Amino acid sequence: MALKIFGEGKSNSAVEKKIAASFQKVKKEMDMHLGTINDNSIEIEANYEYLCRLEEKIDKLNEKIEQLQLLIATASKLKSSIEIEPLSLREQEVFLALYLSDGFVRYAEIAKRLGLTETLVRNYVTGLIQKGVPIIKKYQDKETFLLIEPDFKNLQTRENVLKINEEMLRQFKNGFYKKTDEIEEF
């Protein structure tokens, strides 16, 4: 006697069709799930690439922030390391003559501008240097040319570390001379 799995009156081909249809349905659902998974995978990849680009930009921003922090720290150290004694009014005048000049200037030009002797101007410049004002001296053809150190000049412009009298500064700006053609740039 043969074993019948599906029942007496049903043919094997009808059962096989139902099984095949069920498998087709399962296969179709699996294909849909696979398609959804693939779509999600593509979206995940796109998001990953976007996150990588964002991370690069964040890293660049962090580098810039670190550079700014270093710059601020350096400026802060520069400011705190500058210990300058208060300047007399004449020293402020000599400083302004240097500060407002376009490039290097000679003692004689400062003396002429301020109505002082060259010797007095030399003494005031020496006093400025002794008080901590960074002045660059260049020598050419037995003459001395003076210039305020550019970083200090910028710091003075921003923060008035020398506490220069504002009215005096205004007067100097209104009537100050330009660099002569005789002075060669270094």
Coordinates of C-alpha atoms in Angstrom, one line a residue:
M1 CA 0.0 0.0 0.0
A2 CA 1.3 3.4 -1.0
L3 CA 1.5 6.3 1.5
K4 CA -0.6 9.3 0.6
I5 CA 0.6 12.5 1.9
F6 CA -2.0 15.0 0.6
G7 CA -5.3 13.3 0.9
E8 CA -7.3 11.0 -1.2
G9 CA -9.0 13.0 -3.8
K10 CA -6.3 15.5 -4.7
S11 CA -4.0 15.1 -7.5
N12 CA -0.3 15.6 -7.0
S13 CA -0.1 18.3 -9.7
A14 CA -2.7 20.6 -7.9
V15 CA -0.7 20.3 -4.6
E16 CA 2.5 21.0 -6.5
K17 CA 1.0 24.0 -8.0
K18 CA -0.1 25.3 -4.6
I19 CA 3.4 24.7 -3.2
A20 CA 5.0 26.3 -6.2
A21 CA 2.6 29.3 -5.8
S22 CA 3.5 29.6 -2.1
F23 CA 7.2 29.4 -2.9
Q24 CA 6.7 32.1 -5.6
K25 CA 4.9 34.3 -3.1
V26 CA 7.7 33.8 -0.6
K27 CA 10.3 34.4 -3.3
K28 CA 8.5 37.6 -4.3
E29 CA 8.4 38.8 -0.7
M30 CA 12.1 37.9 -0.2
D31 CA 12.9 39.8 -3.4
M32 CA 11.0 42.9 -2.1
H33 CA 12.9 42.6 1.2
L34 CA 16.1 42.3 -0.7
G35 CA 15.3 45.3 -2.8
T36 CA 14.5 47.3 0.4
I37 CA 17.7 46.2 2.0
N38 CA 19.7 47.2 -1.1
D39 CA 18.0 50.6 -1.2
N40 CA 18.8 51.0 2.5
S41 CA 22.4 49.9 1.9
I42 CA 22.8 52.6 -0.8
E43 CA 21.3 55.2 1.5
I44 CA 23.6 54.1 4.3
E45 CA 26.6 54.3 2.0
A46 CA 25.6 57.8 0.9
N47 CA 25.2 58.8 4.5
Y48 CA 28.5 57.3 5.4
E49 CA 30.2 59.3 2.6
Y50 CA 28.5 62.5 3.7
L51 CA 29.6 61.9 7.3
C52 CA 33.2 61.3 6.1
R53 CA 33.1 64.7 4.3
L54 CA 31.6 66.3 7.3
E55 CA 34.4 64.8 9.5
E56 CA 37.0 66.2 7.1
K57 CA 35.5 69.6 7.4
I58 CA 35.3 69.4 11.2
D59 CA 39.0 68.3 11.3
K60 CA 39.9 71.3 9.2
L61 CA 37.9 73.6 11.4
N62 CA 39.6 72.1 14.5
E63 CA 43.0 72.8 12.9
K64 CA 41.9 76.4 12.3
I65 CA 40.6 76.7 15.8
E66 CA 43.9 75.4 17.2
Q67 CA 45.8 77.9 15.0
L68 CA 43.7 80.7 16.3
Q69 CA 44.2 79.5 19.9
L70 CA 47.9 79.4 19.3
L71 CA 47.8 82.9 17.8
I72 CA 45.8 84.2 20.8
A73 CA 48.1 82.6 23.3
T74 CA 51.1 84.1 21.5
A75 CA 49.6 87.5 21.4
S76 CA 48.6 87.2 25.1
K77 CA 52.2 86.2 25.9
L78 CA 53.5 89.1 23.9
K79 CA 51.2 91.5 25.6
S80 CA 52.0 90.1 29.1
S81 CA 55.8 90.0 28.3
I82 CA 55.8 93.7 27.4
E83 CA 56.7 95.5 30.5
I84 CA 57.0 99.1 29.5
E85 CA 57.5 101.9 31.9
P86 CA 55.3 105.0 31.5
L87 CA 56.6 107.4 28.9
S88 CA 57.1 111.1 29.5
L89 CA 55.4 113.6 27.2
R90 CA 58.6 114.2 25.2
E91 CA 59.1 110.4 24.9
Q92 CA 55.5 110.1 23.7
E93 CA 56.3 112.8 21.0
V94 CA 59.4 111.0 19.9
F95 CA 57.5 107.7 19.8
L96 CA 54.7 109.2 17.7
A97 CA 57.2 110.6 15.3
L98 CA 58.6 107.1 14.8
Y99 CA 55.1 105.4 15.0
L100 CA 53.5 107.6 12.3
S101 CA 56.5 107.5 9.9
D102 CA 56.3 105.5 6.7
G103 CA 59.2 103.2 7.1
F104 CA 62.6 104.0 8.5
V105 CA 63.3 107.6 9.7
R106 CA 66.6 109.4 10.7
Y107 CA 67.3 111.2 14.0
A108 CA 67.5 114.5 12.0
E109 CA 64.0 114.1 10.6
I110 CA 62.5 113.5 14.1
A111 CA 64.5 116.4 15.5
K112 CA 63.2 118.7 12.7
R113 CA 59.6 117.6 13.2
L114 CA 59.7 118.1 16.9
G115 CA 61.9 121.2 17.1
L116 CA 64.5 119.4 19.1
T117 CA 68.3 118.8 18.7
E118 CA 69.5 115.5 17.3
T119 CA 71.3 114.8 20.6
L120 CA 68.0 115.2 22.5
V121 CA 66.2 112.9 20.1
R122 CA 69.0 110.3 20.5
N123 CA 68.7 110.5 24.2
Y124 CA 64.9 110.1 24.0
V125 CA 65.2 107.1 21.7
T126 CA 67.7 105.5 24.1
G127 CA 65.2 106.2 26.9
L128 CA 62.4 104.5 24.9
I129 CA 64.6 101.5 24.2
Q130 CA 65.5 101.3 27.9
K131 CA 61.9 101.4 28.9
G132 CA 61.1 98.4 26.6
V133 CA 59.9 100.0 23.3
P134 CA 61.3 97.7 20.5
I135 CA 63.0 100.0 18.1
I136 CA 64.9 98.7 15.1
K137 CA 68.1 100.5 14.1
K138 CA 69.6 100.2 10.7
Y139 CA 72.9 101.8 9.7
Q140 CA 73.7 103.1 6.2
D141 CA 76.3 105.6 5.0
K142 CA 77.2 106.5 8.6
E143 CA 73.6 107.4 9.4
T144 CA 71.2 105.7 11.7
F145 CA 67.6 104.9 10.6
L146 CA 64.9 104.0 13.1
L147 CA 61.7 102.0 12.9
I148 CA 59.3 100.7 15.5
E149 CA 59.2 96.9 15.4
P150 CA 56.1 96.1 13.2
D151 CA 54.5 93.6 15.6
F152 CA 54.7 96.0 18.5
K153 CA 53.4 98.8 16.2
N154 CA 50.3 96.6 15.5
L155 CA 49.9 95.8 19.2
Q156 CA 50.1 99.6 20.0
T157 CA 47.5 100.3 17.3
R158 CA 45.1 97.7 18.7
E159 CA 45.6 98.1 22.5
N160 CA 47.5 101.4 23.2
V161 CA 49.9 99.6 25.5
L162 CA 52.0 102.8 25.9
K163 CA 48.9 104.8 26.9
I164 CA 49.7 107.5 24.4
N165 CA 47.8 110.7 24.9
E166 CA 44.9 110.7 22.4
E167 CA 45.0 114.5 21.8
M168 CA 48.7 114.4 21.1
L169 CA 48.1 111.5 18.7
R170 CA 45.4 113.5 16.8
Q171 CA 47.7 116.5 16.5
F172 CA 50.5 114.4 15.1
K173 CA 48.2 112.7 12.6
N174 CA 46.9 116.0 11.3
G175 CA 50.4 117.5 10.6
F176 CA 52.9 114.7 10.3
Y177 CA 55.5 114.6 7.5
K178 CA 56.0 111.8 4.9
K179 CA 59.2 109.9 4.6
T180 CA 61.8 111.6 2.4
D181 CA 63.0 110.2 -0.9
E182 CA 66.6 110.1 0.5
I183 CA 65.9 107.1 2.7
E184 CA 66.4 103.8 1.1
E185 CA 64.2 100.8 2.1
F186 CA 66.0 98.0 3.8

